[in-house]
Amino acid sequence: MDARATRRLLLLSAVLLLGAASAKAAPATTRLQGPGWLAGFRAGMLVELKNRLTGETLVIPGSAGGTATGVRRSRELVTATVGARTAPRLSGRGGRVQAVWPGGERLSQTATAEGNALVIRQTAAVGAAPLVGVQWALGVVPSSVAVLVPGNSGLRFGPGAPDGDWSFEYPVGWEAQFVLLQGKRGGFLIWSDDQAGRFKTLWLNRRAGRARLAFETRADAPFSAVERLRSVTWRVQPYQGSWLEGARLYREWAEQAYGLAAIRARRPAWMARIRCVVIAPLDRALLEDLAQRLQPAETLLYVPHWRRDGYDRNYPDYTAVPEFGPWCERARALGFRVMPHVNYFGCDPLNPLYEQFRAQQIRDPFTHEPQWWLWDRADPPIKFAYINPASRAWRQLFVSRMKELCARYPIDALHLDQTLCIFNDHNGRIDGMNCLQGNLALHRELCAALPNVALSGEGLDEVTYRYEAFAQRHLHGLNHADGDWSDRLIALAHPISSAIFTPHTTLYGYLGMANPTGAGLYQAWRRGYDHFGIIPTLAHLDRRQLQEEGELLAPFFAEAVFFQRTQAVPDFTAPWPDGVLFRYRLANGGRADLVRDRGVVLKAVLPDGRSTEVYRRVEGVSTAALPGSIPGWQAYDEERLLGLDPAQSYTYRSEPRDLQAFHITRLPATAVVRHTGVRGDLAAISLGDRDAEVARLWDFGGPAEGGVRLFDGTERRYPSAFFGDPSGGNSTPESGGIFLHPPWRFTARDTRAGIDRAQGIGVSFVEFRVKLPNRPRIRFEAGVCLRDGAIGKSDGATFRASAWPATTRQAPLTAEVHNDGGEPRPLRLDLSALRGQEAVIRLETHPGPRGEATFDWALIRQPRVVAESQAPQAVVVHSPKRVVAALGPAGPLPVTAAGADRYEIRMPLPGTARLLLAEPPETELPLDLITAPRLVALVGANGIEQPPSGFAQAMPAEATVGGVTRRALSTHPPNHGRIVVDYILRLPETPARLEAQVGIRDGSASKGVGFAVEVNGGPHWVAHLLPGHPWQPVQVDLSRFAGQVVVLSLVADSLGTYEFDWAVWAEPKIVAR
């Protein structure tokens, strides 16, 4: 079983509950009140909480359901609930409760009214170490109340948020020591006033929209030395109004507690004026281009690649490449500010200094293992140790290295990578400090040594933000390394963290973010960043992009110039109107609001009342009545943009649409454009049906359950599709799919129950209740495989899909597939017999033949329910060239004139059409497809076609696959898209076939490439290949097209990120049969 799943299950199985002294008698509720609040406690849990300022009740009684009040020892929580194995003896009265467990653990908790707050303090003791932490818990937060967590850049758990279990460790994931419970008219600020730098953990459990929370004070490691622990002071404080009021209360406390005004007063003025960051290469010519587009004095150039040893290698050696100095000089001469990338606690084990600091390498508080950064996708792998910054010697070394660097080059700022990584070190205190305090000391000492140099950090929390003028922000739900994301998790993003940290710290985009040429991935970043107040950030720019893709970059530069000209800053000083995602204050007294309007638009309102549109992204609509254009989009009429996918985001420009160019001018009402483009004498159209996708089960918002069924007959169900069970069976969302691990933890109880190890322990399942439409053809479909890392360690998993009516449990429809590899195999189930009904769709994973499920890392990719009719419908195109013919997968499509330069095509929906704009010549066989005329396009997930660029090209090459070198056509796909190589052929009457071999070049670390051969847009051969395999033969019979004109397409799909997707077609040719 993989580490992520193991950690999740350990956390889940460790959380037991404190709610009653015994099964016979539940403890009574003790009620307390103070100015503005009324609270009820039961056995140490805060089970009732009413805001008397607004009359709202924000916590109600209920089972703790995964959170508890009690003492944490190792990874377990001692419990005192009904049925608990070791129930304590409870005593106390009023706001005091004491619990004594048979094993010698003791807990004392007091709750008192102090000022306008309810104050909670705890003390824990054990008879013998270890003691990890002490915590108190809430009862149930109703689904109508939002939980706002300043964690992972800011999250909101409210209506629509997924169920699940979260733990936020302070300060890495829990960035500031508070939470807001927000009702309709007011809420509660739950916070700690700790200034000593103590570790804490926030536990959040969400089921059926109802949340449960626990607040833990954690001991400094090593836990084996801890027998007594006093908690921090926790305050529960009511407020009236929106979440901005709760944030204001904490922000004003932090401003005073951390002395932020004095820190800001010492900063040079230029730091406050930066309104754009460009993540830049060492390209001096690019500097000249940027200086023409941006205000250099208000632009920070962040340089990751400047060191002689390469990115993240040989820390703490900061020797630069020769070109770094001249580049810095030119950047400064143009007025830019320069910021190189360094690492605040990294030490390469191959660096001579490692042995000196080895004893200070951070160790995990539970496993005691040394902590490293390991990036094994590089060759050779990148690895460095994490040295605890509490070490005075390390801080002295690092500060001296930074002073030398800044003395040698004209540097304005230092980006300190991984400053968010503040761990509870098993080594214990070093030089009198824990890691948190050492991190703070390093920042403070750097600022003292380099008062005119700004500091930047990765991530942000209330430790690092004190001395950091700039900071990058991560985005929860987006995996930048693999280039995938979950829209449902991104939708949790909220400004709660930014309301504390800005404008003291200026936030900019993460090093791993995409730039505007990255289509869907870039838009995913923007959807999250909408809520954080990120200044315009342009990542990984090169001159080719400026020259070839300027249309996509233009909106960014317009937005950046606006931020620089107006000096826009986040504004949390006054209530935001409904519908405002984020508000900025302008230097001229105006404001700018980010609001929803046929997508998202940034609208500036000047002091005289005039307004202007700064930036727009189209999303969430199928048509948009706007005057401008979407770069590359070829479906529109005089009034509207057409055929948009509501699930996609599109860059918008104010430039009007070209009504004389080729475009689709009329579509069926439910049509979605999946691909359209014109190359030479060929136009391609692919349409989807917006109503065809009934449900995405990996992002399902309806009723769902999950659980395990053990082979002894035991079944345990959980009120969510995502769960963790003590057997090891678990379900988690993963990159457009569901990770569904069968039970694997075999216990003595299983042996006593007579479970046959050869059969495994049981199965994991998830169930969804889906209302099926009354359409002729309905199906479930998914791709199933093992996750990376399990190949060769598992004999595979058996995946089963079944369905039955929700109202009656009749014999289910069933389909089953076994897979022991990483290449997805299709799992399909015909649901047509259930049309018009509410159905239960159940997905299961079973262990492989050996019954050993430890590495059965079963992944169900893009499970969904689809309903299609494919009835022919009319599509009208405007084409300056005459449409000679329209071709579909089944043959020619009807084409009729529909006015001046307009043509109506009857085509299925969903379906594809290839329009010929000239008659092709005869094709002579054999035809070498490496040298034959071809048309090449890159097609993004948003359906927009782009010309080949960079290494996403189709070109002849000598390619080696499986140690065998052949003459080939290289077809590297674009990121999150496909490369399509089209051949327009007039086949002879003689039957013909396509012959080729495909593969991924040796040395690739690709996650896999999808290969396809299409005729007139319809698939005739499909494969998903991974690197490390020999050439795979391809033969496609073309005899049914003898004597016809066809468009033959060779397709390579990145299937997500395109890293190492070295796809090649060896010796492709068309020959006579």
PDB file of C-alpha atoms in Angstrom, residues 12-22 42-45 62-71 76-88 137:
ATOM      1  CA  LEU A  12      -8.757   7.714  10.283  1.00  0.00           C
ATOM      2  CA  SER A  13      -8.382   4.576  12.339  1.00  0.00           C
ATOM      3  CA  ALA A  14      -6.651   6.527  15.104  1.00  0.00           C
ATOM      4  CA  VAL A  15      -9.510   8.925  15.679  1.00  0.00           C
ATOM      5  CA  LEU A  16     -11.855   7.472  18.292  1.00  0.00           C
ATOM      6  CA  LEU A  17     -14.391   9.438  20.227  1.00  0.00           C
ATOM      7  CA  LEU A  18     -15.044  10.963  23.671  1.00  0.00           C
ATOM      8  CA  GLY A  19     -18.743  11.521  24.180  1.00  0.00           C
ATOM      9  CA  ALA A  20     -20.097   9.471  27.089  1.00  0.00           C
ATOM     10  CA  ALA A  21     -18.799   7.691  30.148  1.00  0.00           C
ATOM     11  CA  SER A  22     -20.463   4.382  29.303  1.00  0.00           C
ATOM     12  CA  ARG A  42     -20.729  17.330  27.123  1.00  0.00           C
ATOM     13  CA  ALA A  43     -17.780  15.236  28.324  1.00  0.00           C
ATOM     14  CA  GLY A  44     -15.369  17.924  27.193  1.00  0.00           C
ATOM     15  CA  MET A  45     -16.880  18.396  23.759  1.00  0.00           C
ATOM     16  CA  GLY A  62     -24.155  14.938  17.458  1.00  0.00           C
ATOM     17  CA  SER A  63     -21.731  12.081  17.223  1.00  0.00           C
ATOM     18  CA  ALA A  64     -18.141  13.296  17.019  1.00  0.00           C
ATOM     19  CA  GLY A  65     -17.812  11.271  13.814  1.00  0.00           C
ATOM     20  CA  GLY A  66     -14.034  11.338  13.531  1.00  0.00           C
ATOM     21  CA  THR A  67     -13.087  14.089  15.973  1.00  0.00           C
ATOM     22  CA  ALA A  68     -12.780  13.935  19.718  1.00  0.00           C
ATOM     23  CA  THR A  69     -11.777  15.568  22.952  1.00  0.00           C
ATOM     24  CA  GLY A  70      -8.967  13.656  24.592  1.00  0.00           C
ATOM     25  CA  VAL A  71      -5.300  12.746  24.788  1.00  0.00           C
ATOM     26  CA  GLU A  76      -3.924   7.088  18.643  1.00  0.00           C
ATOM     27  CA  LEU A  77      -6.417   9.120  20.617  1.00  0.00           C
ATOM     28  CA  VAL A  78      -7.470   7.789  24.019  1.00  0.00           C
ATOM     29  CA  THR A  79     -11.273   7.826  24.018  1.00  0.00           C
ATOM     30  CA  ALA A  80     -14.283   7.950  26.321  1.00  0.00           C
ATOM     31  CA  THR A  81     -17.406   7.388  24.246  1.00  0.00           C
ATOM     32  CA  VAL A  82     -20.141   4.778  24.191  1.00  0.00           C
ATOM     33  CA  GLY A  83     -18.475   1.452  23.500  1.00  0.00           C
ATOM     34  CA  ALA A  84     -14.934   2.833  23.863  1.00  0.00           C
ATOM     35  CA  ARG A  85     -12.358   0.243  24.759  1.00  0.00           C
ATOM     36  CA  THR A  86     -10.938   2.324  27.624  1.00  0.00           C
ATOM     37  CA  ALA A  87     -13.630   4.702  28.854  1.00  0.00           C
ATOM     38  CA  PRO A  88     -12.378   7.153  31.477  1.00  0.00           C
ATOM     39  CA  ALA A 137     -13.614  19.031  19.717  1.00  0.00           C
TER      40      ALA A 137
END
